[in-house]
Amino acid sequence: MILRARTVVTMDSPPIENGAVVISGNRIVDIGRFPEISGRHSGQELVDLAEQALLPGLINAHCHLDYTCLRGTIPPQKWFTDWIRAINAEKAKLGRDDYLASIAKGFAEAKRFGTTTVANLTAFPELIPHVNTPIRTWWFSELIDVRDPSRTDELLDLAIHAMKRARDSGGGIGLAPHALFTASANLYRRCEEVGQRENILLTTHLAEAREEMSMFHDASGPLYEFLKGIGRDMSDCGDETPFAWFTRIAGAPAGRGLPTEWIVAHLNELAESDFELLEGSTRKFHVAHSPRSHDYFAHSRFPLERLRSLGFNICLGTDSLASNDDLSLFAEMRALQRSEPALSPKEILEMVTVNAARALGKPQALGRIRANYFADLFAIPCSGAADVLDVFEEVLAFDRPVDWMMVAGKT
Ligand SMILES: [Zn+2]
């Protein structure tokens, strides 16, 4: 099959005017200007996308489709800890079928906005075998052992067992110890061990809120008091920053430096001493930033430029709809553009394509339109802007559902 479009945005070279992409099975096999492509592949079925721009499918590097049904239920709270209390109260009202419906709605919504791949954290890995994934999915089991650290191994075993029974999602699986304040050091270490043994991805929430910093660094504040109140062992508090503590417990066997295989969500709260650790490291992990969820919580400014200049791979995610309005990565890109006007639209688009593909360990298969890559694509109307920069600007401005997309060669 040949797809022809007014502009093909490859993410490799400048967009190709009057471009074409050849698809065979679930892969891209050729790409170029339409006249040459139609000459090289004569006789193939032609799909003319007319005055549209064809792009690689967008990749959401951090979301929680479990909570799609919580859109609009929790107004912004003064304290992050109060939001945790509020979401716990909402979750207590939901059952298995609610979550299955919520996940299905989330997939449908992500897809409507041109997302062809998600890194989805689920707190209910036992549901994974019961879900059909309409887009490429990395399932991460979100693990919390704060209320019962004696169950750590059992939790992990159940999660691995459930994820291995997942229906074919075109993606992969991973482990997500939730956060330093809800997952024990033992759980982090066990996830590292299992991650390396099974060669699966790891992600976690880290240094998200000011209250997390005051909990670990100062042994004080609302989050500290809340977790102390539910019986968490607080002996890890009062000394180090969350980031320093993370480097102590995860992925850093002697001499190996910082953890590298992790996709670290947030990193809003970093002290100067943390930057010294980051600067000293030759190994760089991936960072998932959620601009609109960040604004909802009014977190400290995300140190995007400092992290980027140190070589960390920045991706974007929507986080959950308990702290965001929808699952549109276009809206996420626009929110980032507002807070980081120095970034070019192309650099922002890279965060939901090539950068996210790297984070998922698939830089050779996802995030670009290139021969041998997966045929995960979408098209949006394009004015035919003569200037290359305007094409990227137009992509970021797009704010409607996408009406043509393809995942693994299937429209
Ligand atoms: Zn999250």
mmCIF file of C-alpha atoms and ligand atoms in Angstrom:
data_model
loop_
_atom_site.group_PDB
_atom_site.id
_atom_site.type_symbol
_atom_site.label_atom_id
_atom_site.label_comp_id
_atom_site.label_asym_id
_atom_site.label_seq_id
_atom_site.Cartn_x
_atom_site.Cartn_y
_atom_site.Cartn_z
ATOM 1 C CA MET A 1 0.000 0.000 0.000
ATOM 2 C CA ILE A 2 1.202 3.515 -0.825
ATOM 3 C CA LEU A 3 0.110 6.428 1.376
ATOM 4 C CA ARG A 4 0.441 9.809 -0.312
ATOM 5 C CA ALA A 5 0.170 13.079 1.608
ATOM 6 C CA ARG A 6 0.804 16.742 0.983
ATOM 7 C CA THR A 7 3.569 16.667 3.603
ATOM 8 C CA VAL A 8 5.289 13.724 5.274
ATOM 9 C CA VAL A 9 6.847 14.668 8.600
ATOM 10 C CA THR A 10 9.494 11.967 9.050
ATOM 11 C CA MET A 11 11.286 13.413 12.133
ATOM 12 C CA ASP A 12 14.521 12.505 10.286
ATOM 13 C CA SER A 13 14.890 15.131 7.590
ATOM 14 C CA PRO A 14 12.864 18.220 6.639
ATOM 15 C CA PRO A 15 9.232 17.302 5.901
ATOM 16 C CA ILE A 16 8.769 15.844 2.401
ATOM 17 C CA GLU A 17 6.372 17.823 0.205
ATOM 18 C CA ASN A 18 4.103 15.637 -1.945
ATOM 19 C CA GLY A 19 5.494 12.676 -0.035
ATOM 20 C CA ALA A 20 4.633 8.997 0.033
ATOM 21 C CA VAL A 21 5.144 6.076 2.380
ATOM 22 C CA VAL A 22 4.980 2.422 1.366
ATOM 23 C CA ILE A 23 3.503 -0.014 3.888
ATOM 24 C CA SER A 24 3.864 -3.779 3.835
ATOM 25 C CA GLY A 25 2.299 -5.759 6.685
ATOM 26 C CA ASN A 26 2.956 -3.864 9.906
ATOM 27 C CA ARG A 27 6.055 -2.046 8.654
ATOM 28 C CA ILE A 28 7.125 0.924 6.585
ATOM 29 C CA VAL A 29 9.226 -0.293 3.662
ATOM 30 C CA ASP A 30 9.976 2.856 1.672
ATOM 31 C CA ILE A 31 9.564 6.615 1.860
ATOM 32 C CA GLY A 32 10.220 9.541 -0.472
ATOM 33 C CA ARG A 33 8.616 11.982 -2.886
ATOM 34 C CA PHE A 34 5.429 10.641 -4.446
ATOM 35 C CA PRO A 35 6.612 10.673 -8.086
ATOM 36 C CA GLU A 36 9.656 8.513 -7.275
ATOM 37 C CA ILE A 37 7.798 6.221 -4.885
ATOM 38 C CA SER A 38 4.959 5.568 -7.345
ATOM 39 C CA GLY A 39 7.581 4.741 -9.976
ATOM 40 C CA ARG A 40 9.436 2.304 -7.716
ATOM 41 C CA HIS A 41 6.259 0.621 -6.404
ATOM 42 C CA SER A 42 3.889 0.663 -9.373
ATOM 43 C CA GLY A 43 0.761 -1.462 -9.100
ATOM 44 C CA GLN A 44 0.395 -0.978 -5.333
ATOM 45 C CA GLU A 45 -2.892 0.151 -3.807
ATOM 46 C CA LEU A 46 -2.838 3.956 -3.371
ATOM 47 C CA VAL A 47 -4.406 5.779 -0.433
ATOM 48 C CA ASP A 48 -4.317 9.511 -1.105
ATOM 49 C CA LEU A 49 -4.485 11.494 2.126
ATOM 50 C CA ALA A 50 -4.740 14.647 -0.005
ATOM 51 C CA GLU A 51 -4.023 17.986 1.715
ATOM 52 C CA GLN A 52 -2.869 16.421 4.967
ATOM 53 C CA ALA A 53 0.361 16.061 6.900
ATOM 54 C CA LEU A 54 1.348 12.470 7.680
ATOM 55 C CA LEU A 55 3.205 11.974 10.945
ATOM 56 C CA PRO A 56 4.590 9.175 13.116
ATOM 57 C CA GLY A 57 2.042 8.204 15.792
ATOM 58 C CA LEU A 58 2.365 10.036 19.095
ATOM 59 C CA ILE A 59 3.700 8.254 22.171
ATOM 60 C CA ASN A 60 2.356 8.990 25.650
ATOM 61 C CA ALA A 61 5.263 8.213 27.982
ATOM 62 C CA HIS A 62 3.259 8.349 31.204
ATOM 63 C CA CYS A 63 -0.447 7.803 31.776
ATOM 64 C CA HIS A 64 -2.874 5.996 34.065
ATOM 65 C CA LEU A 65 -5.891 4.927 32.002
ATOM 66 C CA ASP A 66 -7.374 3.365 35.178
ATOM 67 C CA TYR A 67 -8.514 6.825 36.194
ATOM 68 C CA THR A 68 -10.066 8.089 32.948
ATOM 69 C CA CYS A 69 -13.421 8.039 34.756
ATOM 70 C CA LEU A 70 -12.134 10.492 37.394
ATOM 71 C CA ARG A 71 -12.005 13.434 34.973
ATOM 72 C CA GLY A 72 -13.243 16.557 36.718
ATOM 73 C CA THR A 73 -13.949 14.851 40.044
ATOM 74 C CA ILE A 74 -11.110 16.344 42.120
ATOM 75 C CA PRO A 75 -10.618 20.121 42.118
ATOM 76 C CA PRO A 76 -7.051 21.355 42.704
ATOM 77 C CA GLN A 77 -6.167 21.046 46.400
ATOM 78 C CA LYS A 78 -3.946 23.214 48.551
ATOM 79 C CA TRP A 79 -1.777 20.227 49.452
ATOM 80 C CA PHE A 80 -0.641 17.319 47.279
ATOM 81 C CA THR A 81 -1.424 15.114 50.277
ATOM 82 C CA ASP A 82 -5.065 16.231 50.182
ATOM 83 C CA TRP A 83 -5.231 15.215 46.521
ATOM 84 C CA ILE A 84 -3.918 11.749 47.498
ATOM 85 C CA ARG A 85 -6.656 11.525 50.146
ATOM 86 C CA ALA A 86 -9.246 12.650 47.570
ATOM 87 C CA ILE A 87 -8.223 10.130 44.900
ATOM 88 C CA ASN A 88 -8.172 7.358 47.501
ATOM 89 C CA ALA A 89 -11.749 8.278 48.424
ATOM 90 C CA GLU A 90 -12.798 8.215 44.739
ATOM 91 C CA LYS A 91 -11.067 4.882 44.159
ATOM 92 C CA ALA A 92 -12.927 3.363 47.081
ATOM 93 C CA LYS A 93 -16.178 3.878 45.124
ATOM 94 C CA LEU A 94 -14.961 1.936 42.066
ATOM 95 C CA GLY A 95 -14.994 -1.768 41.251
ATOM 96 C CA ARG A 96 -13.497 -4.075 38.652
ATOM 97 C CA ASP A 97 -16.027 -3.273 35.922
ATOM 98 C CA ASP A 98 -15.657 0.471 36.477
ATOM 99 C CA TYR A 99 -11.926 0.168 35.966
ATOM 100 C CA LEU A 100 -12.275 -1.990 32.863
ATOM 101 C CA ALA A 101 -14.682 0.586 31.385
ATOM 102 C CA SER A 102 -12.375 3.423 32.398
ATOM 103 C CA ILE A 103 -9.345 1.803 30.735
ATOM 104 C CA ALA A 104 -11.328 1.138 27.527
ATOM 105 C CA LYS A 105 -12.499 4.767 27.445
ATOM 106 C CA GLY A 106 -8.941 5.929 27.980
ATOM 107 C CA PHE A 107 -7.612 3.884 25.078
ATOM 108 C CA ALA A 108 -10.364 5.217 22.790
ATOM 109 C CA GLU A 109 -9.646 8.796 23.813
ATOM 110 C CA ALA A 110 -5.866 8.524 23.438
ATOM 111 C CA LYS A 111 -6.404 7.071 19.983
ATOM 112 C CA ARG A 112 -8.731 9.897 18.970
ATOM 113 C CA PHE A 113 -5.875 12.313 19.615
ATOM 114 C CA GLY A 114 -3.352 10.578 17.360
ATOM 115 C CA THR A 115 -1.658 8.564 20.103
ATOM 116 C CA THR A 116 -0.554 5.188 18.761
ATOM 117 C CA THR A 117 1.543 4.083 21.756
ATOM 118 C CA VAL A 118 1.049 4.450 25.493
ATOM 119 C CA ALA A 119 3.179 3.663 28.506
ATOM 120 C CA ASN A 120 0.286 2.911 30.825
ATOM 121 C CA LEU A 121 0.650 2.379 34.556
ATOM 122 C CA THR A 122 -2.088 0.262 36.060
ATOM 123 C CA ALA A 123 -2.717 -0.334 39.724
ATOM 124 C CA PHE A 124 -4.713 -3.432 38.768
ATOM 125 C CA PRO A 125 -2.409 -5.791 36.859
ATOM 126 C CA GLU A 126 -4.944 -8.579 37.373
ATOM 127 C CA LEU A 127 -7.163 -6.746 34.845
ATOM 128 C CA ILE A 128 -4.527 -6.712 32.087
ATOM 129 C CA PRO A 129 -5.410 -10.121 30.577
ATOM 130 C CA HIS A 130 -9.019 -8.882 30.205
ATOM 131 C CA VAL A 131 -8.205 -5.769 28.180
ATOM 132 C CA ASN A 132 -8.026 -5.469 24.405
ATOM 133 C CA THR A 133 -5.544 -2.781 23.468
ATOM 134 C CA PRO A 134 -6.482 -0.829 20.320
ATOM 135 C CA ILE A 135 -3.077 0.888 20.280
ATOM 136 C CA ARG A 136 0.478 -0.223 21.060
ATOM 137 C CA THR A 137 0.777 -0.551 24.812
ATOM 138 C CA TRP A 138 3.464 -0.966 27.398
ATOM 139 C CA TRP A 139 1.739 -2.179 30.551
ATOM 140 C CA PHE A 140 3.452 -1.139 33.759
ATOM 141 C CA SER A 141 2.238 -2.704 36.983
ATOM 142 C CA GLU A 142 2.069 0.025 39.580
ATOM 143 C CA LEU A 143 3.137 -1.426 42.911
ATOM 144 C CA ILE A 144 2.505 -0.067 46.400
ATOM 145 C CA ASP A 145 3.513 -1.877 49.578
ATOM 146 C CA VAL A 146 3.303 0.980 52.087
ATOM 147 C CA ARG A 147 0.461 -0.586 54.041
ATOM 148 C CA ASP A 148 1.969 -4.068 54.084
ATOM 149 C CA PRO A 149 5.694 -4.363 53.280
ATOM 150 C CA SER A 150 5.537 -8.078 54.068
ATOM 151 C CA ARG A 151 3.581 -8.610 50.815
ATOM 152 C CA THR A 152 6.248 -7.181 48.476
ATOM 153 C CA ASP A 153 7.293 -10.463 46.865
ATOM 154 C CA GLU A 154 3.720 -11.653 46.514
ATOM 155 C CA LEU A 155 2.710 -8.371 44.815
ATOM 156 C CA LEU A 156 5.557 -8.652 42.349
ATOM 157 C CA ASP A 157 4.819 -12.290 41.522
ATOM 158 C CA LEU A 158 1.137 -11.512 40.898
ATOM 159 C CA ALA A 159 2.020 -8.556 38.674
ATOM 160 C CA ILE A 160 4.501 -10.504 36.553
ATOM 161 C CA HIS A 161 2.084 -13.411 36.223
ATOM 162 C CA ALA A 162 -0.759 -11.105 35.096
ATOM 163 C CA MET A 163 1.369 -9.137 32.634
ATOM 164 C CA LYS A 164 2.643 -12.321 31.023
ATOM 165 C CA ARG A 165 -0.979 -13.248 30.351
ATOM 166 C CA ALA A 166 -1.624 -9.884 28.599
ATOM 167 C CA ARG A 167 -3.174 -10.114 25.143
ATOM 168 C CA ASP A 168 -0.831 -9.067 22.358
ATOM 169 C CA SER A 169 -0.446 -5.325 22.842
ATOM 170 C CA GLY A 170 2.313 -4.717 20.289
ATOM 171 C CA GLY A 171 4.381 -3.212 23.086
ATOM 172 C CA GLY A 172 5.784 -4.703 26.248
ATOM 173 C CA ILE A 173 5.596 -4.868 29.999
ATOM 174 C CA GLY A 174 7.270 -3.148 32.903
ATOM 175 C CA LEU A 175 7.248 -2.540 36.620
ATOM 176 C CA ALA A 176 6.342 0.699 38.359
ATOM 177 C CA PRO A 177 7.079 0.908 42.066
ATOM 178 C CA HIS A 178 4.717 3.837 42.625
ATOM 179 C CA ALA A 179 6.858 6.403 44.483
ATOM 180 C CA LEU A 180 9.425 6.562 47.266
ATOM 181 C CA PHE A 181 6.715 7.402 49.773
ATOM 182 C CA THR A 182 4.467 4.424 48.908
ATOM 183 C CA ALA A 183 6.943 1.741 47.787
ATOM 184 C CA SER A 184 9.604 0.328 50.102
ATOM 185 C CA ALA A 185 13.313 0.314 49.327
ATOM 186 C CA ASN A 186 12.981 -3.468 49.187
ATOM 187 C CA LEU A 187 10.278 -3.165 46.521
ATOM 188 C CA TYR A 188 12.500 -0.885 44.412
ATOM 189 C CA ARG A 189 15.399 -3.310 44.706
ATOM 190 C CA ARG A 190 13.236 -6.302 43.845
ATOM 191 C CA CYS A 191 11.841 -4.463 40.787
ATOM 192 C CA GLU A 192 15.409 -3.760 39.679
ATOM 193 C CA GLU A 193 16.343 -7.428 40.041
ATOM 194 C CA VAL A 194 13.266 -8.657 38.197
ATOM 195 C CA GLY A 195 13.620 -5.920 35.581
ATOM 196 C CA GLN A 196 17.145 -7.009 34.767
ATOM 197 C CA ARG A 197 16.352 -10.708 34.879
ATOM 198 C CA GLU A 198 13.262 -10.414 32.657
ATOM 199 C CA ASN A 199 14.650 -7.534 30.557
ATOM 200 C CA ILE A 200 11.600 -5.355 31.159
ATOM 201 C CA LEU A 201 11.235 -1.612 31.652
ATOM 202 C CA LEU A 202 11.015 0.257 34.943
ATOM 203 C CA THR A 203 9.283 3.484 35.802
ATOM 204 C CA THR A 204 8.460 5.432 38.943
ATOM 205 C CA HIS A 205 7.183 8.795 40.207
ATOM 206 C CA LEU A 206 10.013 10.787 41.739
ATOM 207 C CA ALA A 207 10.500 14.208 43.345
ATOM 208 C CA GLU A 208 7.083 15.328 42.194
ATOM 209 C CA ALA A 209 5.865 17.608 44.979
ATOM 210 C CA ARG A 210 7.301 19.989 47.568
ATOM 211 C CA GLU A 211 5.749 17.823 50.268
ATOM 212 C CA GLU A 212 7.796 14.858 49.055
ATOM 213 C CA MET A 213 10.951 16.943 49.433
ATOM 214 C CA SER A 214 10.024 18.074 52.958
ATOM 215 C CA MET A 215 9.085 14.514 53.905
ATOM 216 C CA PHE A 216 12.422 12.990 52.897
ATOM 217 C CA HIS A 217 14.755 15.908 53.543
ATOM 218 C CA ASP A 218 13.205 17.396 56.691
ATOM 219 C CA ALA A 219 10.961 14.643 58.105
ATOM 220 C CA SER A 220 8.101 17.104 58.213
ATOM 221 C CA GLY A 221 5.080 18.393 56.324
ATOM 222 C CA PRO A 222 1.636 17.095 55.378
ATOM 223 C CA LEU A 223 2.842 14.057 53.405
ATOM 224 C CA TYR A 224 5.166 13.028 56.240
ATOM 225 C CA GLU A 225 2.370 13.322 58.806
ATOM 226 C CA PHE A 226 -0.141 11.488 56.612
ATOM 227 C CA LEU A 227 2.135 8.521 55.934
ATOM 228 C CA LYS A 228 3.356 8.359 59.518
ATOM 229 C CA GLY A 229 -0.314 8.243 60.477
ATOM 230 C CA ILE A 230 -0.981 5.150 58.363
ATOM 231 C CA GLY A 231 1.987 3.330 59.898
ATOM 232 C CA ARG A 232 4.718 3.786 57.267
ATOM 233 C CA ASP A 233 8.246 3.217 58.579
ATOM 234 C CA MET A 234 9.590 6.799 58.411
ATOM 235 C CA SER A 235 13.215 5.939 59.223
ATOM 236 C CA ASP A 236 14.253 6.881 55.659
ATOM 237 C CA CYS A 237 13.194 10.487 56.263
ATOM 238 C CA GLY A 238 15.073 13.484 57.659
ATOM 239 C CA ASP A 239 18.330 13.227 55.786
ATOM 240 C CA GLU A 240 18.407 13.020 52.004
ATOM 241 C CA THR A 241 16.463 14.505 49.102
ATOM 242 C CA PRO A 242 14.085 12.147 47.267
ATOM 243 C CA PHE A 243 16.453 11.998 44.305
ATOM 244 C CA ALA A 244 19.496 11.195 46.455
ATOM 245 C CA TRP A 245 17.537 8.475 48.232
ATOM 246 C CA PHE A 246 16.408 7.026 44.899
ATOM 247 C CA THR A 247 19.998 6.810 43.669
ATOM 248 C CA ARG A 248 20.862 4.951 46.867
ATOM 249 C CA ILE A 249 18.184 2.309 46.539
ATOM 250 C CA ALA A 250 17.626 1.864 42.798
ATOM 251 C CA GLY A 251 19.866 0.797 40.014
ATOM 252 C CA ALA A 252 23.138 1.797 41.490
ATOM 253 C CA PRO A 253 25.281 -1.190 42.389
ATOM 254 C CA ALA A 254 28.714 -0.029 43.530
ATOM 255 C CA GLY A 255 30.561 1.813 40.809
ATOM 256 C CA ARG A 256 27.708 1.780 38.307
ATOM 257 C CA GLY A 257 26.476 5.281 38.965
ATOM 258 C CA LEU A 258 22.903 6.350 38.501
ATOM 259 C CA PRO A 259 20.072 4.086 37.407
ATOM 260 C CA THR A 260 19.710 4.214 33.658
ATOM 261 C CA GLU A 261 16.920 1.997 32.497
ATOM 262 C CA TRP A 262 14.251 3.915 34.368
ATOM 263 C CA ILE A 263 11.622 6.229 32.971
ATOM 264 C CA VAL A 264 11.423 8.727 35.827
ATOM 265 C CA ALA A 265 8.192 10.711 35.999
ATOM 266 C CA HIS A 266 8.182 14.305 37.294
ATOM 267 C CA LEU A 267 11.544 15.393 38.862
ATOM 268 C CA ASN A 268 10.176 18.797 39.781
ATOM 269 C CA GLU A 269 11.916 18.965 43.138
ATOM 270 C CA LEU A 270 15.672 18.809 42.725
ATOM 271 C CA ALA A 271 18.166 20.419 45.097
ATOM 272 C CA GLU A 272 21.535 21.770 43.950
ATOM 273 C CA SER A 273 23.119 18.686 45.502
ATOM 274 C CA ASP A 274 20.900 16.580 43.223
ATOM 275 C CA PHE A 275 22.177 18.452 40.188
ATOM 276 C CA GLU A 276 25.724 17.641 41.325
ATOM 277 C CA LEU A 277 24.767 13.951 41.281
ATOM 278 C CA LEU A 278 23.148 14.369 37.864
ATOM 279 C CA GLU A 279 26.126 16.272 36.453
ATOM 280 C CA GLY A 280 28.570 13.665 37.689
ATOM 281 C CA SER A 281 26.791 10.856 35.930
ATOM 282 C CA THR A 282 27.723 9.594 32.499
ATOM 283 C CA ARG A 283 24.626 7.393 32.474
ATOM 284 C CA LYS A 284 21.377 9.137 31.644
ATOM 285 C CA PHE A 285 17.847 7.915 32.354
ATOM 286 C CA HIS A 286 14.599 9.069 30.741
ATOM 287 C CA VAL A 287 12.319 11.726 32.225
ATOM 288 C CA ALA A 288 8.561 11.877 31.657
ATOM 289 C CA HIS A 289 7.155 15.363 32.187
ATOM 290 C CA SER A 290 3.382 15.984 32.331
ATOM 291 C CA PRO A 291 2.931 19.723 31.688
ATOM 292 C CA ARG A 292 -0.799 20.043 32.388
ATOM 293 C CA SER A 293 -0.816 17.803 35.465
ATOM 294 C CA HIS A 294 2.202 19.823 36.646
ATOM 295 C CA ASP A 295 0.162 23.040 36.261
ATOM 296 C CA TYR A 296 -2.868 21.509 37.986
ATOM 297 C CA PHE A 297 -0.748 20.801 41.073
ATOM 298 C CA ALA A 298 1.197 24.086 40.779
ATOM 299 C CA HIS A 299 4.413 22.160 41.369
ATOM 300 C CA SER A 300 7.812 23.857 41.399
ATOM 301 C CA ARG A 301 9.101 24.721 37.940
ATOM 302 C CA PHE A 302 10.239 21.634 36.017
ATOM 303 C CA PRO A 303 13.992 22.121 35.331
ATOM 304 C CA LEU A 304 13.654 21.151 31.697
ATOM 305 C CA GLU A 305 16.580 23.077 30.273
ATOM 306 C CA ARG A 306 19.007 21.980 32.970
ATOM 307 C CA LEU A 307 18.041 18.320 32.559
ATOM 308 C CA ARG A 308 18.178 18.565 28.791
ATOM 309 C CA SER A 309 21.553 20.257 28.786
ATOM 310 C CA LEU A 310 22.858 17.432 30.992
ATOM 311 C CA GLY A 311 21.742 14.941 28.351
ATOM 312 C CA PHE A 312 18.621 13.489 29.966
ATOM 313 C CA ASN A 313 15.991 12.287 27.531
ATOM 314 C CA ILE A 314 12.790 14.297 28.062
ATOM 315 C CA CYS A 315 9.423 12.818 27.050
ATOM 316 C CA LEU A 316 5.863 13.937 27.664
ATOM 317 C CA GLY A 317 2.915 12.196 29.264
ATOM 318 C CA THR A 318 -0.621 13.134 30.171
ATOM 319 C CA ASP A 319 -0.583 11.566 33.650
ATOM 320 C CA SER A 320 -4.103 10.606 34.764
ATOM 321 C CA LEU A 321 -7.390 12.419 34.269
ATOM 322 C CA ALA A 322 -7.588 12.815 38.045
ATOM 323 C CA SER A 323 -5.209 15.765 37.431
ATOM 324 C CA ASN A 324 -5.745 16.576 33.754
ATOM 325 C CA ASP A 325 -8.598 17.387 31.354
ATOM 326 C CA ASP A 326 -8.031 14.924 28.539
ATOM 327 C CA LEU A 327 -5.530 12.547 26.966
ATOM 328 C CA SER A 328 -4.450 14.844 24.114
ATOM 329 C CA LEU A 329 -0.701 15.032 23.614
ATOM 330 C CA PHE A 330 -1.313 18.024 21.330
ATOM 331 C CA ALA A 331 -2.669 19.919 24.355
ATOM 332 C CA GLU A 332 0.309 18.651 26.359
ATOM 333 C CA MET A 333 2.706 20.012 23.729
ATOM 334 C CA ARG A 334 0.953 23.387 23.737
ATOM 335 C CA ALA A 335 1.134 23.584 27.534
ATOM 336 C CA LEU A 336 4.869 22.913 27.354
ATOM 337 C CA GLN A 337 5.254 25.538 24.649
ATOM 338 C CA ARG A 338 3.597 28.113 26.929
ATOM 339 C CA SER A 339 5.993 27.415 29.790
ATOM 340 C CA GLU A 340 9.098 26.892 27.609
ATOM 341 C CA PRO A 341 8.782 29.386 24.732
ATOM 342 C CA ALA A 342 12.453 28.933 23.828
ATOM 343 C CA LEU A 343 11.824 25.364 22.645
ATOM 344 C CA SER A 344 11.088 24.965 18.945
ATOM 345 C CA PRO A 345 7.871 23.177 17.916
ATOM 346 C CA LYS A 346 10.048 20.441 16.376
ATOM 347 C CA GLU A 347 11.901 19.893 19.664
ATOM 348 C CA ILE A 348 8.551 19.612 21.434
ATOM 349 C CA LEU A 349 7.219 17.122 18.863
ATOM 350 C CA GLU A 350 10.376 15.030 19.381
ATOM 351 C CA MET A 351 9.359 14.563 23.020
ATOM 352 C CA VAL A 352 6.238 12.610 21.976
ATOM 353 C CA THR A 353 7.922 10.717 19.121
ATOM 354 C CA VAL A 354 11.653 10.000 18.944
ATOM 355 C CA ASN A 355 12.447 10.718 22.601
ATOM 356 C CA ALA A 356 9.583 8.570 23.867
ATOM 357 C CA ALA A 357 10.586 5.762 21.498
ATOM 358 C CA ARG A 358 14.057 5.812 23.065
ATOM 359 C CA ALA A 359 12.564 5.685 26.553
ATOM 360 C CA LEU A 360 10.622 2.556 25.602
ATOM 361 C CA GLY A 361 13.767 0.952 24.201
ATOM 362 C CA LYS A 362 12.476 1.133 20.610
ATOM 363 C CA PRO A 363 14.502 3.888 18.912
ATOM 364 C CA GLN A 364 14.897 1.633 15.867
ATOM 365 C CA ALA A 365 11.177 0.913 15.452
ATOM 366 C CA LEU A 366 9.006 3.776 16.727
ATOM 367 C CA GLY A 367 8.816 7.562 16.638
ATOM 368 C CA ARG A 368 9.896 8.192 13.028
ATOM 369 C CA ILE A 369 8.688 7.537 9.512
ATOM 370 C CA ARG A 370 11.586 5.500 8.213
ATOM 371 C CA ALA A 371 12.042 2.190 6.371
ATOM 372 C CA ASN A 372 11.710 -0.862 8.670
ATOM 373 C CA TYR A 373 9.915 1.137 11.368
ATOM 374 C CA PHE A 374 6.440 0.135 12.535
ATOM 375 C CA ALA A 375 3.631 1.570 10.416
ATOM 376 C CA ASP A 376 2.172 3.626 13.302
ATOM 377 C CA LEU A 377 0.996 6.843 11.648
ATOM 378 C CA PHE A 378 -1.663 9.520 11.662
ATOM 379 C CA ALA A 379 -2.689 12.369 9.390
ATOM 380 C CA ILE A 380 -4.027 15.843 10.131
ATOM 381 C CA PRO A 381 -5.110 18.671 7.830
ATOM 382 C CA CYS A 382 -2.252 20.871 6.703
ATOM 383 C CA SER A 383 -2.499 24.305 5.116
ATOM 384 C CA GLY A 384 0.504 23.629 2.941
ATOM 385 C CA ALA A 385 2.702 26.037 4.836
ATOM 386 C CA ALA A 386 5.718 26.708 2.688
ATOM 387 C CA ASP A 387 8.039 27.043 5.628
ATOM 388 C CA VAL A 388 9.220 23.861 7.356
ATOM 389 C CA LEU A 389 8.926 25.541 10.756
ATOM 390 C CA ASP A 390 5.290 26.395 10.087
ATOM 391 C CA VAL A 391 4.448 22.712 9.562
ATOM 392 C CA PHE A 392 5.607 21.889 13.098
ATOM 393 C CA GLU A 393 3.784 24.934 14.440
ATOM 394 C CA GLU A 394 0.608 23.727 12.723
ATOM 395 C CA VAL A 395 0.970 20.261 14.230
ATOM 396 C CA LEU A 396 1.193 21.718 17.744
ATOM 397 C CA ALA A 397 -1.856 23.909 17.127
ATOM 398 C CA PHE A 398 -4.033 20.963 16.079
ATOM 399 C CA ASP A 399 -6.892 20.618 18.574
ATOM 400 C CA ARG A 400 -9.506 18.281 17.144
ATOM 401 C CA PRO A 401 -9.871 14.516 16.998
ATOM 402 C CA VAL A 402 -7.664 12.885 14.358
ATOM 403 C CA ASP A 403 -9.678 11.251 11.617
ATOM 404 C CA TRP A 404 -7.053 9.034 9.957
ATOM 405 C CA MET A 405 -4.606 6.804 11.750
ATOM 406 C CA MET A 406 -2.824 3.505 11.410
ATOM 407 C CA VAL A 407 -1.358 1.200 14.063
ATOM 408 C CA ALA A 408 0.899 -1.666 12.976
ATOM 409 C CA GLY A 409 -0.209 -1.217 9.353
ATOM 410 C CA LYS A 410 -3.935 -1.362 10.166
ATOM 411 C CA THR A 411 -6.184 1.676 9.700
HETATM 412 ZN ZN ZN B 1 1.607 9.343 37.248
#
